[in-house]
CSV table of C-alpha atoms in Angstrom, one decimal:
chain,number,residue,atom,x,y,z
N,1,UNK,CA,51.5,182.6,108.6
N,2,UNK,CA,49.1,180.2,107.0
N,3,UNK,CA,50.0,176.6,107.6
N,4,UNK,CA,48.3,173.4,106.7
N,5,UNK,CA,49.8,170.1,107.9
N,6,UNK,CA,48.5,166.8,106.7
N,7,UNK,CA,48.9,163.5,108.6
N,8,UNK,CA,47.5,160.0,108.6
N,9,UNK,CA,48.9,158.7,105.4
N,10,UNK,CA,50.7,155.3,105.2
N,11,UNK,CA,50.5,151.8,103.7
N,12,UNK,CA,47.2,150.1,103.7
N,13,UNK,CA,45.9,146.9,102.1
N,14,UNK,CA,43.3,146.9,99.4
N,15,UNK,CA,39.9,147.2,101.0
N,16,UNK,CA,41.4,148.9,104.1
N,17,UNK,CA,40.7,152.3,105.6
N,18,UNK,CA,42.6,155.4,106.5
N,19,UNK,CA,41.7,158.7,108.1
N,20,UNK,CA,43.6,161.7,106.9
N,21,UNK,CA,43.8,164.9,109.0
N,22,UNK,CA,44.8,168.4,108.1
N,23,UNK,CA,45.7,170.7,111.0
N,24,UNK,CA,45.5,174.4,110.0
N,25,UNK,CA,46.8,177.6,111.6
N,26,UNK,CA,47.4,181.2,110.8
N,27,UNK,CA,44.0,182.0,109.5
N,28,UNK,CA,40.3,181.9,110.5
N,29,UNK,CA,39.4,178.4,109.7
N,30,UNK,CA,35.6,179.1,109.7
N,31,UNK,CA,36.0,181.7,107.0
N,32,UNK,CA,37.1,179.3,104.3
N,33,UNK,CA,35.9,176.2,102.4
N,34,UNK,CA,38.4,173.4,102.4
N,35,UNK,CA,39.4,170.9,99.7
N,36,UNK,CA,41.3,167.6,99.2
N,37,UNK,CA,43.3,167.1,96.0
N,38,UNK,CA,45.4,164.0,95.2
N,39,UNK,CA,48.2,163.3,92.9
N,40,UNK,CA,49.3,159.8,91.9
N,41,UNK,CA,53.0,159.3,91.5
N,42,UNK,CA,54.2,161.1,88.3
N,43,UNK,CA,50.6,162.1,87.4
N,44,UNK,CA,48.5,165.2,87.4
N,45,UNK,CA,46.3,166.7,90.0
N,46,UNK,CA,42.9,165.1,90.8
N,47,UNK,CA,40.3,167.1,92.7
N,48,UNK,CA,38.7,164.8,95.4
N,49,UNK,CA,36.3,166.7,97.7
N,50,UNK,CA,35.2,170.1,99.1
N,51,UNK,CA,33.5,171.1,102.3
N,52,UNK,CA,31.8,174.4,103.1
N,53,UNK,CA,33.1,176.7,105.8
N,54,UNK,CA,30.6,175.4,108.3
N,55,UNK,CA,30.6,171.8,107.2
N,56,UNK,CA,27.0,172.0,106.0
N,57,UNK,CA,27.8,171.2,102.4
N,58,UNK,CA,30.1,168.5,101.1
N,59,UNK,CA,30.8,167.1,97.6
N,60,UNK,CA,33.1,164.3,96.6
N,61,UNK,CA,34.3,163.2,93.2
N,62,UNK,CA,32.6,160.3,91.4
N,63,UNK,CA,35.7,158.2,91.7
N,64,UNK,CA,35.5,158.2,95.5
N,65,UNK,CA,31.8,158.7,96.2
N,66,UNK,CA,30.4,156.1,98.6
N,67,UNK,CA,33.9,155.4,99.9
N,68,UNK,CA,35.4,158.7,101.0
N,69,UNK,CA,33.9,161.2,103.5
N,70,UNK,CA,35.1,164.8,104.0
N,71,UNK,CA,34.5,166.5,107.3
N,72,UNK,CA,35.8,169.2,109.5
N,73,UNK,CA,36.1,170.1,113.2
N,74,UNK,CA,35.9,173.9,113.4
N,75,UNK,CA,36.5,173.8,117.2
N,76,UNK,CA,40.0,172.3,116.6
N,77,UNK,CA,40.8,173.8,113.2
N,78,UNK,CA,41.1,170.4,111.5
N,79,UNK,CA,40.0,168.9,108.2
N,80,UNK,CA,39.5,165.2,107.7
N,81,UNK,CA,39.2,162.7,104.9
N,82,UNK,CA,37.9,159.3,105.9
N,83,UNK,CA,38.9,156.8,103.2
N,84,UNK,CA,37.2,153.4,103.2
N,85,UNK,CA,37.5,150.4,100.8
N,86,UNK,CA,40.7,151.7,99.4
N,87,UNK,CA,41.8,150.6,96.0
N,88,UNK,CA,45.1,150.5,94.2
N,89,UNK,CA,44.1,153.5,92.2
N,90,UNK,CA,43.7,155.6,95.3
N,91,UNK,CA,47.4,155.5,95.9
N,92,UNK,CA,48.6,159.1,95.8
N,93,UNK,CA,49.9,162.1,97.7
N,94,UNK,CA,46.8,163.7,99.3
N,95,UNK,CA,46.9,167.5,99.7
N,96,UNK,CA,44.6,169.6,101.8
N,97,UNK,CA,44.0,173.1,100.6
N,98,UNK,CA,42.2,176.2,101.7
N,99,UNK,CA,39.5,177.7,99.5
N,100,UNK,CA,40.3,181.3,98.7
N,101,UNK,CA,37.0,182.5,100.0
N,102,UNK,CA,34.0,181.3,102.1
N,103,UNK,CA,32.1,180.2,99.1
N,104,UNK,CA,32.5,176.6,98.0
N,105,UNK,CA,33.2,177.8,94.5
N,106,UNK,CA,36.6,179.2,95.0
N,107,UNK,CA,40.0,177.9,94.0
N,108,UNK,CA,42.4,176.6,96.7
N,109,UNK,CA,45.0,179.3,97.5
N,110,UNK,CA,47.1,177.6,100.2
N,111,UNK,CA,48.2,174.0,100.2
N,112,UNK,CA,49.7,171.6,102.6
N,113,UNK,CA,52.8,169.6,101.7
N,114,UNK,CA,50.8,166.4,101.3
N,115,UNK,CA,50.6,163.0,102.9
N,116,UNK,CA,51.4,159.8,101.0
N,117,UNK,CA,48.9,157.0,100.8
N,118,UNK,CA,50.1,153.6,99.5
N,119,UNK,CA,47.7,150.8,98.7
N,120,UNK,CA,49.4,147.5,98.5
N,121,UNK,CA,48.9,143.9,99.5
H,1,UNK,CA,31.1,166.9,84.2
H,2,UNK,CA,33.4,169.6,82.8
H,3,UNK,CA,36.6,168.4,81.1
H,4,UNK,CA,39.7,170.5,80.9
H,5,UNK,CA,42.4,170.2,78.2
H,6,UNK,CA,45.8,172.0,78.1
H,7,UNK,CA,48.4,172.5,75.4
H,8,UNK,CA,51.1,172.0,74.9
H,9,UNK,CA,51.8,169.1,77.3
H,10,UNK,CA,55.4,170.3,77.5
H,11,UNK,CA,57.6,173.1,76.2
H,12,UNK,CA,61.2,174.2,76.4
H,13,UNK,CA,62.1,177.9,76.1
H,14,UNK,CA,65.0,180.2,76.7
H,15,UNK,CA,65.4,182.5,79.6
H,16,UNK,CA,63.7,185.8,78.7
H,17,UNK,CA,61.3,184.2,76.2
H,18,UNK,CA,57.5,184.8,76.3
H,19,UNK,CA,55.7,181.5,77.1
H,20,UNK,CA,52.0,180.8,76.4
H,21,UNK,CA,49.9,177.9,77.6
H,22,UNK,CA,46.3,177.4,76.6
H,23,UNK,CA,43.5,175.7,78.5
H,24,UNK,CA,40.1,174.7,77.1
H,25,UNK,CA,37.0,173.8,79.0
H,26,UNK,CA,34.3,171.4,77.6
H,27,UNK,CA,31.6,174.0,78.4
H,28,UNK,CA,31.3,177.6,79.4
H,29,UNK,CA,32.9,178.3,82.8
H,30,UNK,CA,32.7,182.1,82.5
H,31,UNK,CA,35.9,183.3,84.3
H,32,UNK,CA,36.0,180.6,87.0
H,33,UNK,CA,39.5,179.5,86.1
H,34,UNK,CA,42.7,179.4,88.1
H,35,UNK,CA,46.3,178.6,87.2
H,36,UNK,CA,48.8,176.8,89.5
H,37,UNK,CA,52.6,176.2,89.4
H,38,UNK,CA,54.0,173.0,90.8
H,39,UNK,CA,57.7,172.6,91.2
H,40,UNK,CA,59.1,169.1,91.5
H,41,UNK,CA,58.5,167.5,94.9
H,42,UNK,CA,56.4,170.5,96.1
H,43,UNK,CA,52.8,171.4,96.5
H,44,UNK,CA,51.0,173.5,93.9
H,45,UNK,CA,50.9,177.2,94.3
H,46,UNK,CA,48.1,179.5,93.1
H,47,UNK,CA,49.2,182.0,90.6
H,48,UNK,CA,46.1,183.3,88.9
H,49,UNK,CA,42.4,183.1,90.0
H,50,UNK,CA,39.2,184.3,88.4
H,51,UNK,CA,40.8,184.0,85.0
H,52,UNK,CA,43.1,187.0,85.2
H,53,UNK,CA,43.6,188.1,88.8
H,54,UNK,CA,47.2,187.7,90.1
H,55,UNK,CA,47.4,186.0,93.5
H,56,UNK,CA,49.1,187.8,96.3
H,57,UNK,CA,52.9,187.3,96.1
H,58,UNK,CA,52.9,185.9,92.5
H,59,UNK,CA,55.3,187.6,90.2
H,60,UNK,CA,53.9,190.1,87.8
H,61,UNK,CA,55.4,188.3,84.8
H,62,UNK,CA,52.5,185.8,85.1
H,63,UNK,CA,49.2,186.7,83.6
H,64,UNK,CA,46.0,185.1,82.5
H,65,UNK,CA,43.2,185.9,80.0
H,66,UNK,CA,40.2,184.5,78.3
H,67,UNK,CA,36.6,183.6,79.2
H,68,UNK,CA,33.9,181.0,78.4
H,69,UNK,CA,35.8,178.0,77.2
H,70,UNK,CA,39.2,179.3,76.0
H,71,UNK,CA,41.9,180.6,78.3
H,72,UNK,CA,45.5,181.6,78.0
H,73,UNK,CA,48.3,181.7,80.6
H,74,UNK,CA,51.4,183.8,79.8
H,75,UNK,CA,54.9,184.2,81.3
H,76,UNK,CA,56.1,187.4,79.8
H,77,UNK,CA,59.8,186.8,80.5
H,78,UNK,CA,60.7,183.3,81.4
H,79,UNK,CA,63.0,182.9,84.4
H,80,UNK,CA,65.1,179.9,85.6
H,81,UNK,CA,62.9,179.6,88.7
H,82,UNK,CA,59.8,179.1,86.5
H,83,UNK,CA,60.7,175.5,85.8
H,84,UNK,CA,57.8,173.3,86.7
H,85,UNK,CA,54.4,172.0,85.8
H,86,UNK,CA,51.5,174.4,85.2
H,87,UNK,CA,47.9,173.4,85.7
H,88,UNK,CA,44.6,175.1,85.0
H,89,UNK,CA,41.5,174.4,87.1
H,90,UNK,CA,37.8,175.2,86.7
H,91,UNK,CA,35.6,175.9,89.7
H,92,UNK,CA,32.5,177.0,87.9
H,93,UNK,CA,30.7,173.7,88.5
H,94,UNK,CA,31.2,170.6,90.7
H,95,UNK,CA,33.1,168.4,90.4
H,96,UNK,CA,36.0,170.9,89.9
H,97,UNK,CA,38.6,169.7,87.4
H,98,UNK,CA,42.2,170.3,86.7
H,99,UNK,CA,43.8,170.3,83.3
H,100,UNK,CA,46.4,167.6,82.6
H,101,UNK,CA,49.3,170.0,83.1
H,102,UNK,CA,52.1,171.6,81.0
H,103,UNK,CA,55.7,171.0,81.9
H,104,UNK,CA,57.9,174.1,81.3
H,105,UNK,CA,61.6,173.7,81.0
H,106,UNK,CA,64.6,175.9,80.2
H,107,UNK,CA,66.5,175.3,76.9
């Protein structure tokens, strides 16, 4: 069955960095775009970034542009989110999600359980 | 950027009731709209994509309609397991955006 497992979350000081990973299984990784979505405690969903099926196209939200980088390793079925210069407002549960189709413009249809990022001094 | 709004922000209804949530986009998104259910402490689950297509495994009591800027999500017969927050999302143009969510509870 389709599985997405995030890791790499934790506590980091403001200005620090973290690299989130999302290991996937149960489907052909190279047939789907992939997305990161975050959710601050008690808040709604915020779309963060998307990457095309082959990694050739990426797009990140304005709120994280210049600080976050989305990438993927298709040889190892893994999605990444490199987060630099973290701010208190970046604290959230980060979900990786599979795009429903190969195209970048498709909604996420399977989600991981999320990894918690806490930004605190 | 496209902005999404939802109403109501919360509702309480009885088991068996028909429940309707609306979602509005700040510009035409054609039918590039999805609906998600999120239960407390869990990841969201896709229910509806492309405005009105039921995702595999989603119960048939869930449906979606609309196009352009105005969309509706309906639960035809509310069940106890439907408690949770429902979000719409547009994927017509980047950056994709979610609505603020509607909390659905049982009376």
